[in-house]
Amino acid sequence: MKLYISCDMEGVAGVCSWEQVDARRFTPEYQIFRRHMTAEICAAIAGARSAGADRILVNDSHGPMRNVLLDEIPADVQVIFGDRKPFSMMQGLDRSFEGVFFTGYHGAIGQADAVLAHTYTPSVVYDVRLNGVRCSEATLNAALAGYYGVPVLLITGDTSTVESAQAQLSWATGVAVKTSIGNYSVDSISPQAAQEAIAAGASQAIRNLANAKPFAFEAPVSMEIDVAKVEQADFIALIPGFERTADRTVRFAHDDYAVVFKAFVAAFRMGAVAGEPA
């Protein structure tokens, strides 16, 4: 059984502050929590293997995407490492996979009771909707997996994030490792308890494969992005296929969701440089 794991960091047990996940500043707390992130990934791998997964690809999907401690990952597991990937958090996924895990995931920007909630680039993306449905990273990424015919089997993170994902992916196994208390504090289980729960959840998720199904939006897929600043909409509207529909809103539509997803990646990257000097 071939498994794909997209791993984020804000949903790891105990995480409640940007300092704990800030790879660019390389804070002492980040050093600790990247180890916990790696341990949760390894727990998911161990659980999946106990239920029959034998080929596994891990895509480091947080921040600059250089967080996973590679020497702690099992020797026969492939890892995609580094930023500026065309499909970002879902790089490397294709139709050859049978299931997807989302570990350490967080809620959508603006979501209450979801610690450190944001959607890809919070300095750019204020909201994103597909066919009118408000999307988290889990929604956007699950739809790309569904485009390839691959179901999401497991999601781990805080309670609000897991429950929101399961509202759209009812067949997915959820493992909540903490409950958010607002945006900057959590009631969390210990790292060891989280790893044990994730291993058990991963095993159950693989055993539930027959009941899972791909998640997809009906074509044509219309994407609306509300951005944080008007100058970001100025820049994004220059990308062929985008139209400006409001002061801070741009729209892109296409029959092929992979094209829509890459347009989203191009949009948040273009928006990120909109405020820089010419």
PDB file of C-alpha atoms in Angstrom, residues 72-205:
ATOM      1  CA  GLU A  72      15.112  10.255  12.512  1.00  0.00           C
ATOM      2  CA  ILE A  73      12.936   9.202   9.561  1.00  0.00           C
ATOM      3  CA  PRO A  74      13.024   5.454   8.711  1.00  0.00           C
ATOM      4  CA  ALA A  75      15.690   4.704   6.105  1.00  0.00           C
ATOM      5  CA  ASP A  76      13.290   3.431   3.440  1.00  0.00           C
ATOM      6  CA  VAL A  77      10.912   6.425   3.594  1.00  0.00           C
ATOM      7  CA  GLN A  78      11.239   9.055   0.856  1.00  0.00           C
ATOM      8  CA  VAL A  79      11.147  12.740   1.924  1.00  0.00           C
ATOM      9  CA  ILE A  80      10.449  15.862  -0.147  1.00  0.00           C
ATOM     10  CA  PHE A  81      12.337  18.700   1.506  1.00  0.00           C
ATOM     11  CA  GLY A  82      12.487  22.418   0.684  1.00  0.00           C
ATOM     12  CA  ASP A  83      10.328  25.296  -0.547  1.00  0.00           C
ATOM     13  CA  ARG A  84       9.108  26.766  -3.868  1.00  0.00           C
ATOM     14  CA  LYS A  85       7.477  23.520  -4.946  1.00  0.00           C
ATOM     15  CA  PRO A  86       4.880  23.868  -7.739  1.00  0.00           C
ATOM     16  CA  PHE A  87       2.300  21.956  -5.677  1.00  0.00           C
ATOM     17  CA  SER A  88       3.602  23.201  -2.323  1.00  0.00           C
ATOM     18  CA  MET A  89       2.156  21.099   0.529  1.00  0.00           C
ATOM     19  CA  MET A  90       1.078  18.381  -1.927  1.00  0.00           C
ATOM     20  CA  GLN A  91       4.176  18.099  -4.101  1.00  0.00           C
ATOM     21  CA  GLY A  92       4.883  14.579  -5.327  1.00  0.00           C
ATOM     22  CA  LEU A  93       1.350  13.237  -5.022  1.00  0.00           C
ATOM     23  CA  ASP A  94      -0.019  11.356  -8.038  1.00  0.00           C
ATOM     24  CA  ARG A  95      -2.490   8.605  -8.915  1.00  0.00           C
ATOM     25  CA  SER A  96      -0.098   5.857  -7.824  1.00  0.00           C
ATOM     26  CA  PHE A  97      -0.870   6.550  -4.138  1.00  0.00           C
ATOM     27  CA  GLU A  98      -3.702   4.839  -2.292  1.00  0.00           C
ATOM     28  CA  GLY A  99      -4.088   7.168   0.680  1.00  0.00           C
ATOM     29  CA  VAL A 100      -3.058  10.497   2.191  1.00  0.00           C
ATOM     30  CA  PHE A 101      -2.299  11.507   5.792  1.00  0.00           C
ATOM     31  CA  PHE A 102      -2.356  15.130   7.039  1.00  0.00           C
ATOM     32  CA  THR A 103      -0.305  15.442  10.250  1.00  0.00           C
ATOM     33  CA  GLY A 104       0.111  18.548  12.412  1.00  0.00           C
ATOM     34  CA  TYR A 105      -2.576  20.467  10.499  1.00  0.00           C
ATOM     35  CA  HIS A 106      -4.296  23.674  11.667  1.00  0.00           C
ATOM     36  CA  GLY A 107      -7.546  25.559  11.038  1.00  0.00           C
ATOM     37  CA  ALA A 108      -8.425  28.060   8.329  1.00  0.00           C
ATOM     38  CA  ILE A 109      -7.668  31.737   8.756  1.00  0.00           C
ATOM     39  CA  GLY A 110     -10.356  33.320  10.911  1.00  0.00           C
ATOM     40  CA  GLN A 111     -11.481  30.008  12.406  1.00  0.00           C
ATOM     41  CA  ALA A 112     -12.358  30.327  16.082  1.00  0.00           C
ATOM     42  CA  ASP A 113     -10.772  27.967  18.606  1.00  0.00           C
ATOM     43  CA  ALA A 114      -8.130  26.782  16.157  1.00  0.00           C
ATOM     44  CA  VAL A 115      -4.693  27.717  17.426  1.00  0.00           C
ATOM     45  CA  LEU A 116      -2.456  29.706  15.020  1.00  0.00           C
ATOM     46  CA  ALA A 117      -5.174  29.455  12.354  1.00  0.00           C
ATOM     47  CA  HIS A 118      -4.221  30.651   8.874  1.00  0.00           C
ATOM     48  CA  THR A 119      -4.445  29.574   5.250  1.00  0.00           C
ATOM     49  CA  TYR A 120      -1.072  29.133   3.556  1.00  0.00           C
ATOM     50  CA  THR A 121       0.250  32.725   3.721  1.00  0.00           C
ATOM     51  CA  PRO A 122      -1.624  34.812   6.311  1.00  0.00           C
ATOM     52  CA  SER A 123       0.059  38.047   5.200  1.00  0.00           C
ATOM     53  CA  VAL A 124      -1.635  37.542   1.808  1.00  0.00           C
ATOM     54  CA  VAL A 125      -4.644  35.211   2.069  1.00  0.00           C
ATOM     55  CA  TYR A 126      -7.539  36.631   4.106  1.00  0.00           C
ATOM     56  CA  ASP A 127      -9.968  33.998   2.818  1.00  0.00           C
ATOM     57  CA  VAL A 128     -10.279  31.518  -0.063  1.00  0.00           C
ATOM     58  CA  ARG A 129     -13.390  29.850  -1.463  1.00  0.00           C
ATOM     59  CA  LEU A 130     -13.843  27.059  -3.993  1.00  0.00           C
ATOM     60  CA  ASN A 131     -17.264  26.967  -5.632  1.00  0.00           C
ATOM     61  CA  GLY A 132     -18.428  29.156  -2.751  1.00  0.00           C
ATOM     62  CA  VAL A 133     -17.082  26.829  -0.031  1.00  0.00           C
ATOM     63  CA  ARG A 134     -14.720  28.438   2.481  1.00  0.00           C
ATOM     64  CA  CYS A 135     -11.490  26.442   2.513  1.00  0.00           C
ATOM     65  CA  SER A 136      -8.771  25.551   4.969  1.00  0.00           C
ATOM     66  CA  GLU A 137      -5.442  24.117   3.890  1.00  0.00           C
ATOM     67  CA  ALA A 138      -6.927  20.686   4.570  1.00  0.00           C
ATOM     68  CA  THR A 139      -9.806  21.407   2.165  1.00  0.00           C
ATOM     69  CA  LEU A 140      -7.579  22.756  -0.596  1.00  0.00           C
ATOM     70  CA  ASN A 141      -5.117  19.891  -0.246  1.00  0.00           C
ATOM     71  CA  ALA A 142      -7.775  17.180   0.073  1.00  0.00           C
ATOM     72  CA  ALA A 143      -9.322  18.410  -3.174  1.00  0.00           C
ATOM     73  CA  LEU A 144      -5.994  17.979  -4.962  1.00  0.00           C
ATOM     74  CA  ALA A 145      -5.709  14.469  -3.554  1.00  0.00           C
ATOM     75  CA  GLY A 146      -9.261  13.858  -4.784  1.00  0.00           C
ATOM     76  CA  TYR A 147      -8.304  15.151  -8.218  1.00  0.00           C
ATOM     77  CA  TYR A 148      -5.849  12.250  -8.366  1.00  0.00           C
ATOM     78  CA  GLY A 149      -8.461   9.858  -7.014  1.00  0.00           C
ATOM     79  CA  VAL A 150      -6.700   9.498  -3.652  1.00  0.00           C
ATOM     80  CA  PRO A 151      -8.658   9.746  -0.368  1.00  0.00           C
ATOM     81  CA  VAL A 152      -7.515  11.492   2.801  1.00  0.00           C
ATOM     82  CA  LEU A 153      -7.386   8.824   5.508  1.00  0.00           C
ATOM     83  CA  LEU A 154      -6.028  10.653   8.584  1.00  0.00           C
ATOM     84  CA  ILE A 155      -5.814  14.184   9.960  1.00  0.00           C
ATOM     85  CA  THR A 156      -4.121  15.218  13.206  1.00  0.00           C
ATOM     86  CA  GLY A 157      -4.144  18.588  14.962  1.00  0.00           C
ATOM     87  CA  ASP A 158      -6.302  20.523  17.403  1.00  0.00           C
ATOM     88  CA  THR A 159      -9.919  19.568  18.086  1.00  0.00           C
ATOM     89  CA  SER A 160     -11.475  22.351  15.986  1.00  0.00           C
ATOM     90  CA  THR A 161      -9.250  21.573  12.996  1.00  0.00           C
ATOM     91  CA  VAL A 162      -9.992  17.843  13.147  1.00  0.00           C
ATOM     92  CA  GLU A 163     -13.749  18.371  13.522  1.00  0.00           C
ATOM     93  CA  SER A 164     -13.855  20.877  10.646  1.00  0.00           C
ATOM     94  CA  ALA A 165     -11.954  18.510   8.373  1.00  0.00           C
ATOM     95  CA  GLN A 166     -14.182  15.571   9.280  1.00  0.00           C
ATOM     96  CA  ALA A 167     -17.265  17.659   8.460  1.00  0.00           C
ATOM     97  CA  GLN A 168     -16.036  17.543   4.845  1.00  0.00           C
ATOM     98  CA  LEU A 169     -14.137  14.228   5.001  1.00  0.00           C
ATOM     99  CA  SER A 170     -16.438  12.141   7.165  1.00  0.00           C
ATOM    100  CA  TRP A 171     -14.539   8.902   6.471  1.00  0.00           C
ATOM    101  CA  ALA A 172     -11.171  10.261   7.650  1.00  0.00           C
ATOM    102  CA  THR A 173      -9.794   9.187  11.018  1.00  0.00           C
ATOM    103  CA  GLY A 174      -9.131  12.203  13.247  1.00  0.00           C
ATOM    104  CA  VAL A 175      -6.627  12.435  16.082  1.00  0.00           C
ATOM    105  CA  ALA A 176      -6.967  15.567  18.219  1.00  0.00           C
ATOM    106  CA  VAL A 177      -3.813  16.121  20.270  1.00  0.00           C
ATOM    107  CA  LYS A 178      -4.943  19.391  21.877  1.00  0.00           C
ATOM    108  CA  THR A 179      -7.898  21.725  22.325  1.00  0.00           C
ATOM    109  CA  SER A 180      -7.329  25.374  21.489  1.00  0.00           C
ATOM    110  CA  ILE A 181      -8.056  28.098  24.024  1.00  0.00           C
ATOM    111  CA  GLY A 182      -8.334  30.994  21.611  1.00  0.00           C
ATOM    112  CA  ASN A 183      -5.502  31.582  19.160  1.00  0.00           C
ATOM    113  CA  TYR A 184      -2.436  31.430  21.412  1.00  0.00           C
ATOM    114  CA  SER A 185      -2.994  28.771  24.049  1.00  0.00           C
ATOM    115  CA  VAL A 186      -3.965  25.105  24.162  1.00  0.00           C
ATOM    116  CA  ASP A 187      -4.973  22.307  26.478  1.00  0.00           C
ATOM    117  CA  SER A 188      -2.645  19.612  25.122  1.00  0.00           C
ATOM    118  CA  ILE A 189      -1.806  16.002  25.780  1.00  0.00           C
ATOM    119  CA  SER A 190       1.886  15.163  26.172  1.00  0.00           C
ATOM    120  CA  PRO A 191       4.111  14.523  23.152  1.00  0.00           C
ATOM    121  CA  GLN A 192       4.392  10.838  24.102  1.00  0.00           C
ATOM    122  CA  ALA A 193       0.620  10.474  24.444  1.00  0.00           C
ATOM    123  CA  ALA A 194       0.141  12.288  21.123  1.00  0.00           C
ATOM    124  CA  GLN A 195       2.543   9.934  19.371  1.00  0.00           C
ATOM    125  CA  GLU A 196       0.769   6.891  20.777  1.00  0.00           C
ATOM    126  CA  ALA A 197      -2.624   8.242  19.714  1.00  0.00           C
ATOM    127  CA  ILE A 198      -1.367   9.088  16.229  1.00  0.00           C
ATOM    128  CA  ALA A 199       0.147   5.623  15.766  1.00  0.00           C
ATOM    129  CA  ALA A 200      -3.173   4.021  16.760  1.00  0.00           C
ATOM    130  CA  GLY A 201      -5.137   6.414  14.544  1.00  0.00           C
ATOM    131  CA  ALA A 202      -2.860   5.794  11.578  1.00  0.00           C
ATOM    132  CA  SER A 203      -3.299   2.052  11.892  1.00  0.00           C
ATOM    133  CA  GLN A 204      -7.073   2.458  12.083  1.00  0.00           C
ATOM    134  CA  ALA A 205      -7.055   4.826   9.100  1.00  0.00           C
TER     135      ALA A 205
END
